[in-house]
PDB file of C-alpha atoms in Angstrom:
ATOM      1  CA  UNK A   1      35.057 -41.179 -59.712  1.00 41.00           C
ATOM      2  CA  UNK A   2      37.660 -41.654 -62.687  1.00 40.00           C
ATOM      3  CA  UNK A   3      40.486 -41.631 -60.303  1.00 50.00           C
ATOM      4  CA  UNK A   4      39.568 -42.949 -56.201  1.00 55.00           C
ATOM      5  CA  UNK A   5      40.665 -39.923 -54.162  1.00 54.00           C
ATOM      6  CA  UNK A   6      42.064 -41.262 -50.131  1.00 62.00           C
ATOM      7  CA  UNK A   7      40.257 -39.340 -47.448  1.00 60.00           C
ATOM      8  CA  UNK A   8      42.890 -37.111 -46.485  1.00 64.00           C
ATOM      9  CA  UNK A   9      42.397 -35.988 -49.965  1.00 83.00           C
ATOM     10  CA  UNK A  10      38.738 -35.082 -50.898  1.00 92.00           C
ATOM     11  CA  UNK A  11      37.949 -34.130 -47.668  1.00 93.00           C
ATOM     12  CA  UNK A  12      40.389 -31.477 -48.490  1.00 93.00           C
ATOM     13  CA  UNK A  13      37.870 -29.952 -50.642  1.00 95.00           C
ATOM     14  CA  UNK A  14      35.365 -29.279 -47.575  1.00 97.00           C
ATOM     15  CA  UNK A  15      37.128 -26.277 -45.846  1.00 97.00           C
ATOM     16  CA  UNK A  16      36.521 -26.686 -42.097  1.00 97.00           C
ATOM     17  CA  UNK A  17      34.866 -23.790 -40.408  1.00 97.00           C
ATOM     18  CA  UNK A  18      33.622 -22.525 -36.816  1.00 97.00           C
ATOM     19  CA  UNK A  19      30.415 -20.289 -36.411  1.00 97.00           C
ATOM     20  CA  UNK A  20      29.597 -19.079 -33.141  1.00 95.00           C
ATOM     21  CA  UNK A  21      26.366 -17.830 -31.392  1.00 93.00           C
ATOM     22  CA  UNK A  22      26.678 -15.688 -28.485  1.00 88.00           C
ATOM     23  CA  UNK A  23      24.585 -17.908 -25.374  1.00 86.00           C
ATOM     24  CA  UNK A  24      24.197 -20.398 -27.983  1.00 89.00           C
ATOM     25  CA  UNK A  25      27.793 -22.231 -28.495  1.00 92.00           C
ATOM     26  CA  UNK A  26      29.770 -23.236 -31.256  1.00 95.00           C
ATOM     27  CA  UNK A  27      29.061 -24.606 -34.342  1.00 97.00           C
ATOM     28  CA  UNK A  28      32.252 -27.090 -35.965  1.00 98.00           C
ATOM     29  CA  UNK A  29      31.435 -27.493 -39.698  1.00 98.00           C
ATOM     30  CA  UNK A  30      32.476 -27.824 -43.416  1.00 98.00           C
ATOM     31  CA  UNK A  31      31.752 -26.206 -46.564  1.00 98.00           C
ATOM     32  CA  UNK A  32      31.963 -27.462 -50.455  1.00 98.00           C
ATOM     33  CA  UNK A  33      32.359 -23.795 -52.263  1.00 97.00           C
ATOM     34  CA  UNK A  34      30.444 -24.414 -55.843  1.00 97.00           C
ATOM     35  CA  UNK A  35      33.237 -25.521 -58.843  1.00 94.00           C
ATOM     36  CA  UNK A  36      34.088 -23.156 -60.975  1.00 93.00           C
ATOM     37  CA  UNK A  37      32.430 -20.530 -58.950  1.00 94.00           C
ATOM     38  CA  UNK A  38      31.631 -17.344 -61.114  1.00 95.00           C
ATOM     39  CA  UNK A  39      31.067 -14.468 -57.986  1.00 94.00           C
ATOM     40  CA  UNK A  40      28.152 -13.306 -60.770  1.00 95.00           C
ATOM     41  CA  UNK A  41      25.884 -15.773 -59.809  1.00 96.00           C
ATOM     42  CA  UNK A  42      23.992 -17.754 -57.274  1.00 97.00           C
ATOM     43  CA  UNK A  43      24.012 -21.646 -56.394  1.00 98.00           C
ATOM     44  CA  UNK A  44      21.846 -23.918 -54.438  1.00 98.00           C
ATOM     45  CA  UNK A  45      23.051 -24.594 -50.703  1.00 98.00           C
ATOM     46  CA  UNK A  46      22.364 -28.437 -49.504  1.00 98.00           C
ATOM     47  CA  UNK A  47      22.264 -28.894 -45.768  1.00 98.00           C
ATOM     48  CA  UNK A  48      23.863 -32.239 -44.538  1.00 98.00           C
ATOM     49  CA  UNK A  49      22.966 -33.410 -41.311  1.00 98.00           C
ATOM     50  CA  UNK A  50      24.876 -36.693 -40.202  1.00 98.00           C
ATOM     51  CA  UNK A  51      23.585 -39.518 -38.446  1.00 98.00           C
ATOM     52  CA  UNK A  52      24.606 -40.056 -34.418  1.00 97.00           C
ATOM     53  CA  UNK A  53      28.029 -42.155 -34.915  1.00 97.00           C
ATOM     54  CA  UNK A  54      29.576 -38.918 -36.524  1.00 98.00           C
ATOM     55  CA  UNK A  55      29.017 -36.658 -33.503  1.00 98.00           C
ATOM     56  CA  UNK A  56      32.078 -34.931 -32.025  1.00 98.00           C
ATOM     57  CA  UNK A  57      34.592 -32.479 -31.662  1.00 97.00           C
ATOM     58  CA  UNK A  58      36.891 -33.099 -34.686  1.00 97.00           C
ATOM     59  CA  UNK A  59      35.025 -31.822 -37.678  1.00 97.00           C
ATOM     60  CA  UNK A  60      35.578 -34.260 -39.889  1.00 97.00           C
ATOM     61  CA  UNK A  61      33.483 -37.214 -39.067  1.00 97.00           C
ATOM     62  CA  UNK A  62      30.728 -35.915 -40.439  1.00 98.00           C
ATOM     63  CA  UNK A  63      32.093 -36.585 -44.200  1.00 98.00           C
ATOM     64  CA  UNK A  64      31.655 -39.885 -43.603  1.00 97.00           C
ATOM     65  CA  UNK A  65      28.692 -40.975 -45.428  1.00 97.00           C
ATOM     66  CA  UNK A  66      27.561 -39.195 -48.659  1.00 96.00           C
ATOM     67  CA  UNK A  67      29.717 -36.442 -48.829  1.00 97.00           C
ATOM     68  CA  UNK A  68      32.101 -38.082 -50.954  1.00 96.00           C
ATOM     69  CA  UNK A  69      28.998 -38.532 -54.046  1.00 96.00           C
ATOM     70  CA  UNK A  70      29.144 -34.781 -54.184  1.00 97.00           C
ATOM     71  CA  UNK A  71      32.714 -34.509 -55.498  1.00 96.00           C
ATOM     72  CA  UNK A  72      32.397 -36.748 -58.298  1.00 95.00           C
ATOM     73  CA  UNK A  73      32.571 -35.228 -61.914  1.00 94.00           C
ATOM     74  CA  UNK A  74      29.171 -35.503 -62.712  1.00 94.00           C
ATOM     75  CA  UNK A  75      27.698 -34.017 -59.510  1.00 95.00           C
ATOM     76  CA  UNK A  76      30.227 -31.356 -59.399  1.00 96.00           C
ATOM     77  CA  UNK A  77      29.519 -30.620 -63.078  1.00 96.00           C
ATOM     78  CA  UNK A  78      25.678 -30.994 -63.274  1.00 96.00           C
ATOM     79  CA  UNK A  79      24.948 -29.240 -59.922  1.00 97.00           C
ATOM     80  CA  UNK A  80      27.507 -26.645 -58.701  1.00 97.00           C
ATOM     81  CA  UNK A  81      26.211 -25.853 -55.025  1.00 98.00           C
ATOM     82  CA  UNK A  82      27.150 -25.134 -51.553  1.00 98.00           C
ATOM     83  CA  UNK A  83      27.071 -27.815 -49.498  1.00 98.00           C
ATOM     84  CA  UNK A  84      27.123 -27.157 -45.671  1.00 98.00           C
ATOM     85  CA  UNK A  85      28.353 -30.226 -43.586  1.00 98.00           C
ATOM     86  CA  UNK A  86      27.712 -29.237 -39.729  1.00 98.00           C
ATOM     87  CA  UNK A  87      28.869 -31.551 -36.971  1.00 98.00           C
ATOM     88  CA  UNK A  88      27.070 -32.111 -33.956  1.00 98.00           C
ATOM     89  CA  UNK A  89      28.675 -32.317 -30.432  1.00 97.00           C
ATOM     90  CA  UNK A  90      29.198 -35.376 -28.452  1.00 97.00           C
ATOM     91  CA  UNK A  91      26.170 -35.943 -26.597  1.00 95.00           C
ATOM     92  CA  UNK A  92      23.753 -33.857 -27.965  1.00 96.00           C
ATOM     93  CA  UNK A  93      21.344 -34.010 -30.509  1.00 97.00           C
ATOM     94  CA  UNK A  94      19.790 -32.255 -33.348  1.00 98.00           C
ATOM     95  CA  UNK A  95      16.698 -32.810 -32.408  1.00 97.00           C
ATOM     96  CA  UNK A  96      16.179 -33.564 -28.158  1.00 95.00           C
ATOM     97  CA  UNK A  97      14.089 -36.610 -28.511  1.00 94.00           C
ATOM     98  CA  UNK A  98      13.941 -40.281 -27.816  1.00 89.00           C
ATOM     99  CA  UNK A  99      15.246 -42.465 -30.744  1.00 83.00           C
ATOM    100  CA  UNK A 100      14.044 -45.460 -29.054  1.00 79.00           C
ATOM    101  CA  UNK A 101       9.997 -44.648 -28.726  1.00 86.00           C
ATOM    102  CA  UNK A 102       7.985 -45.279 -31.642  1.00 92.00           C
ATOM    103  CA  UNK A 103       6.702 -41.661 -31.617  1.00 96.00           C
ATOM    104  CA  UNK A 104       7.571 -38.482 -30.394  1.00 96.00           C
ATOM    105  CA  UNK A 105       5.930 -34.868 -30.258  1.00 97.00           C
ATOM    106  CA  UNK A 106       7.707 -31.728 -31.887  1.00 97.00           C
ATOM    107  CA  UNK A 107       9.711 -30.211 -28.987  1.00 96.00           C
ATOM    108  CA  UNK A 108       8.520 -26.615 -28.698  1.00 96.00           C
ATOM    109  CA  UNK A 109      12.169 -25.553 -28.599  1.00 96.00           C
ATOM    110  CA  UNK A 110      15.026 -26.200 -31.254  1.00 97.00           C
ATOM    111  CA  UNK A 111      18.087 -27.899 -29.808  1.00 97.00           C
ATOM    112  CA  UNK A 112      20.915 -26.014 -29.722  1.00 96.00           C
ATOM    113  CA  UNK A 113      22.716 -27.747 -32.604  1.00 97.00           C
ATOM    114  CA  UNK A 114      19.880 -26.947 -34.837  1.00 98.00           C
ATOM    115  CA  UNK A 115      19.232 -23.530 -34.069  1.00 97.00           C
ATOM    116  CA  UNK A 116      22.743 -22.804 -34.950  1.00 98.00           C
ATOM    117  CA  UNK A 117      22.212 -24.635 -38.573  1.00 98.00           C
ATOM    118  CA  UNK A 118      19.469 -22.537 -39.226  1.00 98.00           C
ATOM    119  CA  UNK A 119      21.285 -19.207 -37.856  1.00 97.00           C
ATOM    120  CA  UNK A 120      24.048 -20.334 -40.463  1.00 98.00           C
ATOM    121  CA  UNK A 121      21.924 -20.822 -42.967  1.00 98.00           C
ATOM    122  CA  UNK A 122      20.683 -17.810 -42.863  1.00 97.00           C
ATOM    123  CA  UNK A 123      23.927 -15.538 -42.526  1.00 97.00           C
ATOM    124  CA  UNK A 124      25.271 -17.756 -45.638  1.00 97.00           C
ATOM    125  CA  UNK A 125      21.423 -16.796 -47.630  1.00 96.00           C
ATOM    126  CA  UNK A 126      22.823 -13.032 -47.146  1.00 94.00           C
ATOM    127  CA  UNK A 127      26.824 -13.123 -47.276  1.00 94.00           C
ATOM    128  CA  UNK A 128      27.443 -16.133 -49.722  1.00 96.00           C
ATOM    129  CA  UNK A 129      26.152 -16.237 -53.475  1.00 97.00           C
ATOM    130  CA  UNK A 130      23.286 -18.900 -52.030  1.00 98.00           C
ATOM    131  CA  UNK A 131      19.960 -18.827 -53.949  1.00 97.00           C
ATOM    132  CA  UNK A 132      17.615 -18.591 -51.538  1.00 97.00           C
ATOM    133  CA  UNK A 133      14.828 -20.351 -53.312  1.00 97.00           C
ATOM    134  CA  UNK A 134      17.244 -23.188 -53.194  1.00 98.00           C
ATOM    135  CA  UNK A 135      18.265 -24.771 -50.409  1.00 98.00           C
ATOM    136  CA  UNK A 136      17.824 -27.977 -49.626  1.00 98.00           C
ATOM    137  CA  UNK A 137      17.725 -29.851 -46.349  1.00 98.00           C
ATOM    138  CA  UNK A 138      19.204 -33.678 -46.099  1.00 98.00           C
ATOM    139  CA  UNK A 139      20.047 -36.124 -43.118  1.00 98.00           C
ATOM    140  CA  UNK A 140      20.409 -39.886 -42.155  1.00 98.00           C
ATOM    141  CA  UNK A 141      19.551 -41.678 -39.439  1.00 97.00           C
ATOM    142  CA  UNK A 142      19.804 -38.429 -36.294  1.00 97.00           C
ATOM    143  CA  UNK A 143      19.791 -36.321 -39.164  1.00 98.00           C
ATOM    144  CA  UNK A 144      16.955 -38.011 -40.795  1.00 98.00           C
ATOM    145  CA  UNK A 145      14.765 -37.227 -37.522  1.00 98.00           C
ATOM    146  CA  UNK A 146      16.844 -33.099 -37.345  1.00 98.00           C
ATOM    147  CA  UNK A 147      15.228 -33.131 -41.189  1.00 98.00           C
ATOM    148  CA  UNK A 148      11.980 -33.549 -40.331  1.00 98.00           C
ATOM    149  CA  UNK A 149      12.136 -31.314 -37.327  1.00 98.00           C
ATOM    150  CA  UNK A 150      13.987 -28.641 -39.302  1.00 98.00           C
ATOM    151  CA  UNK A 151      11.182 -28.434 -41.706  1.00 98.00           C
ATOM    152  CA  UNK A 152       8.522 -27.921 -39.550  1.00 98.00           C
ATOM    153  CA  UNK A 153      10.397 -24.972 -37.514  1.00 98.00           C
ATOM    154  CA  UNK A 154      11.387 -23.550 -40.814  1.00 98.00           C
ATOM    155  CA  UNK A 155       9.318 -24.042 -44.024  1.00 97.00           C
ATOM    156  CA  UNK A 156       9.639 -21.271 -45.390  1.00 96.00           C
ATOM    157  CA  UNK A 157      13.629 -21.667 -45.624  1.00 97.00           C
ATOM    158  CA  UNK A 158      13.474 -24.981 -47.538  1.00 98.00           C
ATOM    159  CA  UNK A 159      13.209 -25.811 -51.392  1.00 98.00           C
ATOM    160  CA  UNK A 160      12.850 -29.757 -50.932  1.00 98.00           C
ATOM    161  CA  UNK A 161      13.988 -32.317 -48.181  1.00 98.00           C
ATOM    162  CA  UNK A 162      15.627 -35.627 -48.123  1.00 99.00           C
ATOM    163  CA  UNK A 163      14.818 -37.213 -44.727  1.00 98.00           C
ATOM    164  CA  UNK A 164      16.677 -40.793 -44.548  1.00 98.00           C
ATOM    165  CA  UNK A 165      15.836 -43.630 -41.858  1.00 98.00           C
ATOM    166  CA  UNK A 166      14.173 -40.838 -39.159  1.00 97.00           C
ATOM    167  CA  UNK A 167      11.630 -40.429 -37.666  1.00 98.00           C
ATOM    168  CA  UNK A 168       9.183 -36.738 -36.802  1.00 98.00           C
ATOM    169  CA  UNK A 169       5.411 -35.814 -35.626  1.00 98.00           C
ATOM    170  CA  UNK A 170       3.110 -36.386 -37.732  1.00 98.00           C
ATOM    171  CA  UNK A 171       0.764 -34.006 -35.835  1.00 98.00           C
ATOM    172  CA  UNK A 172       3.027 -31.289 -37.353  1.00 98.00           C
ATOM    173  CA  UNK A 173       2.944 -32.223 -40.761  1.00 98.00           C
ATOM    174  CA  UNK A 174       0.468 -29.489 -42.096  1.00 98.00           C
ATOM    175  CA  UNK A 175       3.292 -26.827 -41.444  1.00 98.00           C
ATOM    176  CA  UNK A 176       5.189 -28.087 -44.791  1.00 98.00           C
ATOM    177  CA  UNK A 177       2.778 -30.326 -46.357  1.00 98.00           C
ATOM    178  CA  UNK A 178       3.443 -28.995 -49.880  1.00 97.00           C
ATOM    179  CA  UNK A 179       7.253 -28.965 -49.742  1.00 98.00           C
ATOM    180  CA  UNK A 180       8.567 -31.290 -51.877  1.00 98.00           C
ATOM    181  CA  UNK A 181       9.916 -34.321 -49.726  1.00 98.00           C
ATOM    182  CA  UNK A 182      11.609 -37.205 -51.078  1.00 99.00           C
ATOM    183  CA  UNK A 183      11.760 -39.792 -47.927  1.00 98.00           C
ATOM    184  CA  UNK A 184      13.655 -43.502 -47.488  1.00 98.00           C
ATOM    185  CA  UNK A 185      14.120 -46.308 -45.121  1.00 98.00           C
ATOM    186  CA  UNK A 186      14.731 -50.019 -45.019  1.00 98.00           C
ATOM    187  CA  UNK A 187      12.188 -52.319 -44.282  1.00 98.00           C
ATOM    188  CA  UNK A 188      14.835 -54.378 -42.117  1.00 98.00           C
ATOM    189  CA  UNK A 189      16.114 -51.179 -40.066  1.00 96.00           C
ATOM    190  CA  UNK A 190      16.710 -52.135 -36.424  1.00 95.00           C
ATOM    191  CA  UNK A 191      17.507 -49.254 -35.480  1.00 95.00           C
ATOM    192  CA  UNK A 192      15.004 -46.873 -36.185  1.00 96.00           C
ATOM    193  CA  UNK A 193      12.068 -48.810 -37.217  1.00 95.00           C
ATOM    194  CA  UNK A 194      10.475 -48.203 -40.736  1.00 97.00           C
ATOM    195  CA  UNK A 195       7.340 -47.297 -39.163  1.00 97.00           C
ATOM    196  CA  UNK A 196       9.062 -44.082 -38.081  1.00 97.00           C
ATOM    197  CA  UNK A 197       8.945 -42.986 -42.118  1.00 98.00           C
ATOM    198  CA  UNK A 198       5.580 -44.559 -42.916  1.00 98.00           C
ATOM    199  CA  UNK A 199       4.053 -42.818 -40.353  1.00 98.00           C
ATOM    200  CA  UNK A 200       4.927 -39.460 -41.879  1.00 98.00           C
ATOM    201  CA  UNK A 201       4.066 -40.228 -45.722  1.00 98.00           C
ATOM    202  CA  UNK A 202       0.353 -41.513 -44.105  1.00 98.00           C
ATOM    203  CA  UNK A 203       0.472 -37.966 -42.757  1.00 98.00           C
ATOM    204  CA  UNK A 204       1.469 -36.074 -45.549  1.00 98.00           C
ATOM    205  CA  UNK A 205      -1.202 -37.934 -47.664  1.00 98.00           C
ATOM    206  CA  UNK A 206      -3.384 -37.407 -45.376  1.00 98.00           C
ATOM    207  CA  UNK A 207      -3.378 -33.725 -45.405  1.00 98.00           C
ATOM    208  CA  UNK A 208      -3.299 -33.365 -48.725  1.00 98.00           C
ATOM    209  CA  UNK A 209       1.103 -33.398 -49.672  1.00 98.00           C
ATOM    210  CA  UNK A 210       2.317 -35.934 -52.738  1.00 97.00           C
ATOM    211  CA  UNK A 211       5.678 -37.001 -50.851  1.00 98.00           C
ATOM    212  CA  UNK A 212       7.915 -39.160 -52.530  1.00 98.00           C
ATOM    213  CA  UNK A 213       9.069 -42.634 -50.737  1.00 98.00           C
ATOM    214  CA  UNK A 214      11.150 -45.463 -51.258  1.00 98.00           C
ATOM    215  CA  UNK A 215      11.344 -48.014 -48.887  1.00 98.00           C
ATOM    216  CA  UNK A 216      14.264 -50.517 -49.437  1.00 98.00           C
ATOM    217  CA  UNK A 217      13.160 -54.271 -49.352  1.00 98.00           C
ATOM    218  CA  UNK A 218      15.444 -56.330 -47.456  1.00 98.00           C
ATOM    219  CA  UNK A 219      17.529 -53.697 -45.984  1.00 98.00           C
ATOM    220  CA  UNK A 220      18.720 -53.003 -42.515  1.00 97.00           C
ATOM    221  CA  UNK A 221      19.336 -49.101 -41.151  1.00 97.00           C
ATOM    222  CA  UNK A 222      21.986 -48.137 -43.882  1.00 98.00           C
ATOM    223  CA  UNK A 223      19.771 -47.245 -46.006  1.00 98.00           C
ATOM    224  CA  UNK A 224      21.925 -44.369 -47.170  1.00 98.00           C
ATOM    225  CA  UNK A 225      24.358 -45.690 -49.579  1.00 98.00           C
ATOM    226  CA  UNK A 226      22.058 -46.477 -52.002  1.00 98.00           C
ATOM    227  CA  UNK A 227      20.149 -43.565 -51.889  1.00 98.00           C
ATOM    228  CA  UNK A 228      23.618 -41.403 -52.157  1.00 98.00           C
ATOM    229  CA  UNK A 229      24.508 -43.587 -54.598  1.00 97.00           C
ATOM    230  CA  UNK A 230      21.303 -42.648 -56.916  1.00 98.00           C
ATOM    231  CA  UNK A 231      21.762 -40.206 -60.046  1.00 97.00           C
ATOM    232  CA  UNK A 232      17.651 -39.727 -59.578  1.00 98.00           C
ATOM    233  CA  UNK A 233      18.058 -38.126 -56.327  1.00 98.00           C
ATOM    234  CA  UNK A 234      20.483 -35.289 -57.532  1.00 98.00           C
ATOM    235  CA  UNK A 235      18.553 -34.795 -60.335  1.00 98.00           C
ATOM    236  CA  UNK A 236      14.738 -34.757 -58.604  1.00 98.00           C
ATOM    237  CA  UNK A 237      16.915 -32.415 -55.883  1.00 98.00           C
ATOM    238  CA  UNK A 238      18.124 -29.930 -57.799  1.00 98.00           C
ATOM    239  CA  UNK A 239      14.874 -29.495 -59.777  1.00 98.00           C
ATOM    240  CA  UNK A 240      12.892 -28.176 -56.991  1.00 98.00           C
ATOM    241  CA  UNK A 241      12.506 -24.321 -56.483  1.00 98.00           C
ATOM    242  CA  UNK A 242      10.431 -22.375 -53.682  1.00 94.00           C
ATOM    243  CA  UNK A 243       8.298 -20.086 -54.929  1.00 83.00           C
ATOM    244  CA  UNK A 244       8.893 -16.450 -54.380  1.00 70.00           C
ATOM    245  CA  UNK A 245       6.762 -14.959 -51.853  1.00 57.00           C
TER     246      UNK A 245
END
């Protein structure tokens, strides 16, 4: 950015909200309203789901990586969107499964967290100006394994997805094989092992999908910044629309 903005500043710009599900819980998030937002028209809504250090209570945390590229001039200019920024509590997860195991199967039940993203999403789709045929779904690390699980709960809802260092089933894979999907990892990642993403291209290929994936040579599990970081990704992003049913 022309001018570096402190924290306590450009986080400013991501309201903090609360949505609430009766039996479900509460949902602690933030929202980046479009620039220049004309009430005549509709924007694309990206979904942000952080990795496991930002879990919590105070509703900011989850800023911390990546949120920060989508205030800059260019992005703010180019590709005026929602972007939705929820934070998961302490101690759970967005997607109930074993980080550690070098596979899992789909749960047959959403977690909690998630199924309050996706109710979110959907009351935003009908009360905000959100184009429906894009939204997008992004997330590192926990999120990067939430991505993939959010997808194959809820195709239909997606335009494109961003999964970063996660991990999913690949038994699953033929529920969203021809959504666009642009995946990454680092080939050094200890903490979720790259095998996690290769395993899920294979699929995709496999059953007949054209995923994108870059795998980052001599990195460890940040393999965010640099994809954040990327003009390419905003602009292959933004490009993709679902088709009208």
């Amino acid at each position: 950015m022309s001018q570096e903005l402190q924290p306590q500043d450009w986080m400013k710009q991501f309201e903090p909200r609360e949505f609430q599900v009766q039996e479900v819980g509460v949902l602690k998030y933030r929202l980046l309203k479009p620039a220049d937002f004309n009430p005549d028209r509709t924007y694309p809504l990206v979904v942000f789901l952080h990795g496991a250090g930002e879990r919590g209570s105070d509703n900011t945390a989850q800023l911390k990586h990546g949120m920060k590229e989508f205030l800059t001039p260019e992005r703010r200019n180019d590709y005026p969107c929602y972007v939705l920024a929820p934070q998961c509590p302490t101690g759970k997860r967005w997607v109930e499964v074993d980080w550690s195991a070098s596979s899992h199967s789909h749960p047959e039940q959403p977690s909690d967290t998630l199924r309050l993203v996706h109710d979110l999403v959907i009351e935003m789709t009908t009360s905000a100006n959100v184009d429906k045929r894009r939204v997008y779904i992004m997330g590192l690390s926990m999120g990067g394994y939430g991505t993939w699980d959010a997808i194959a709960r809820y195709p239909e809802l997606f335009a494109a997805a961003i999964p970063i260092c996660g991990g999913g089933d690949p038994a699953v894979v033929e529920r969203y094989v021809q959504l666009p999907i642009w995946c990454f990892h680092g080939d050094r990642d200890n903490a979720v092992p790259v095998e996690r993403s290769r395993t899920m291209i294979d699929a995709l290929k496999k059953a007949g999908g054209n995923p994108k994936y870059t795998e980052y040579e001599g990195v460890g599990h940040d393999s965010w910044t640099a994809t954040f970081a990327n003009p390419e990704v905003y602009q292959w992003l933004f490009q993709q629309v679902r088709r009208q049913d």
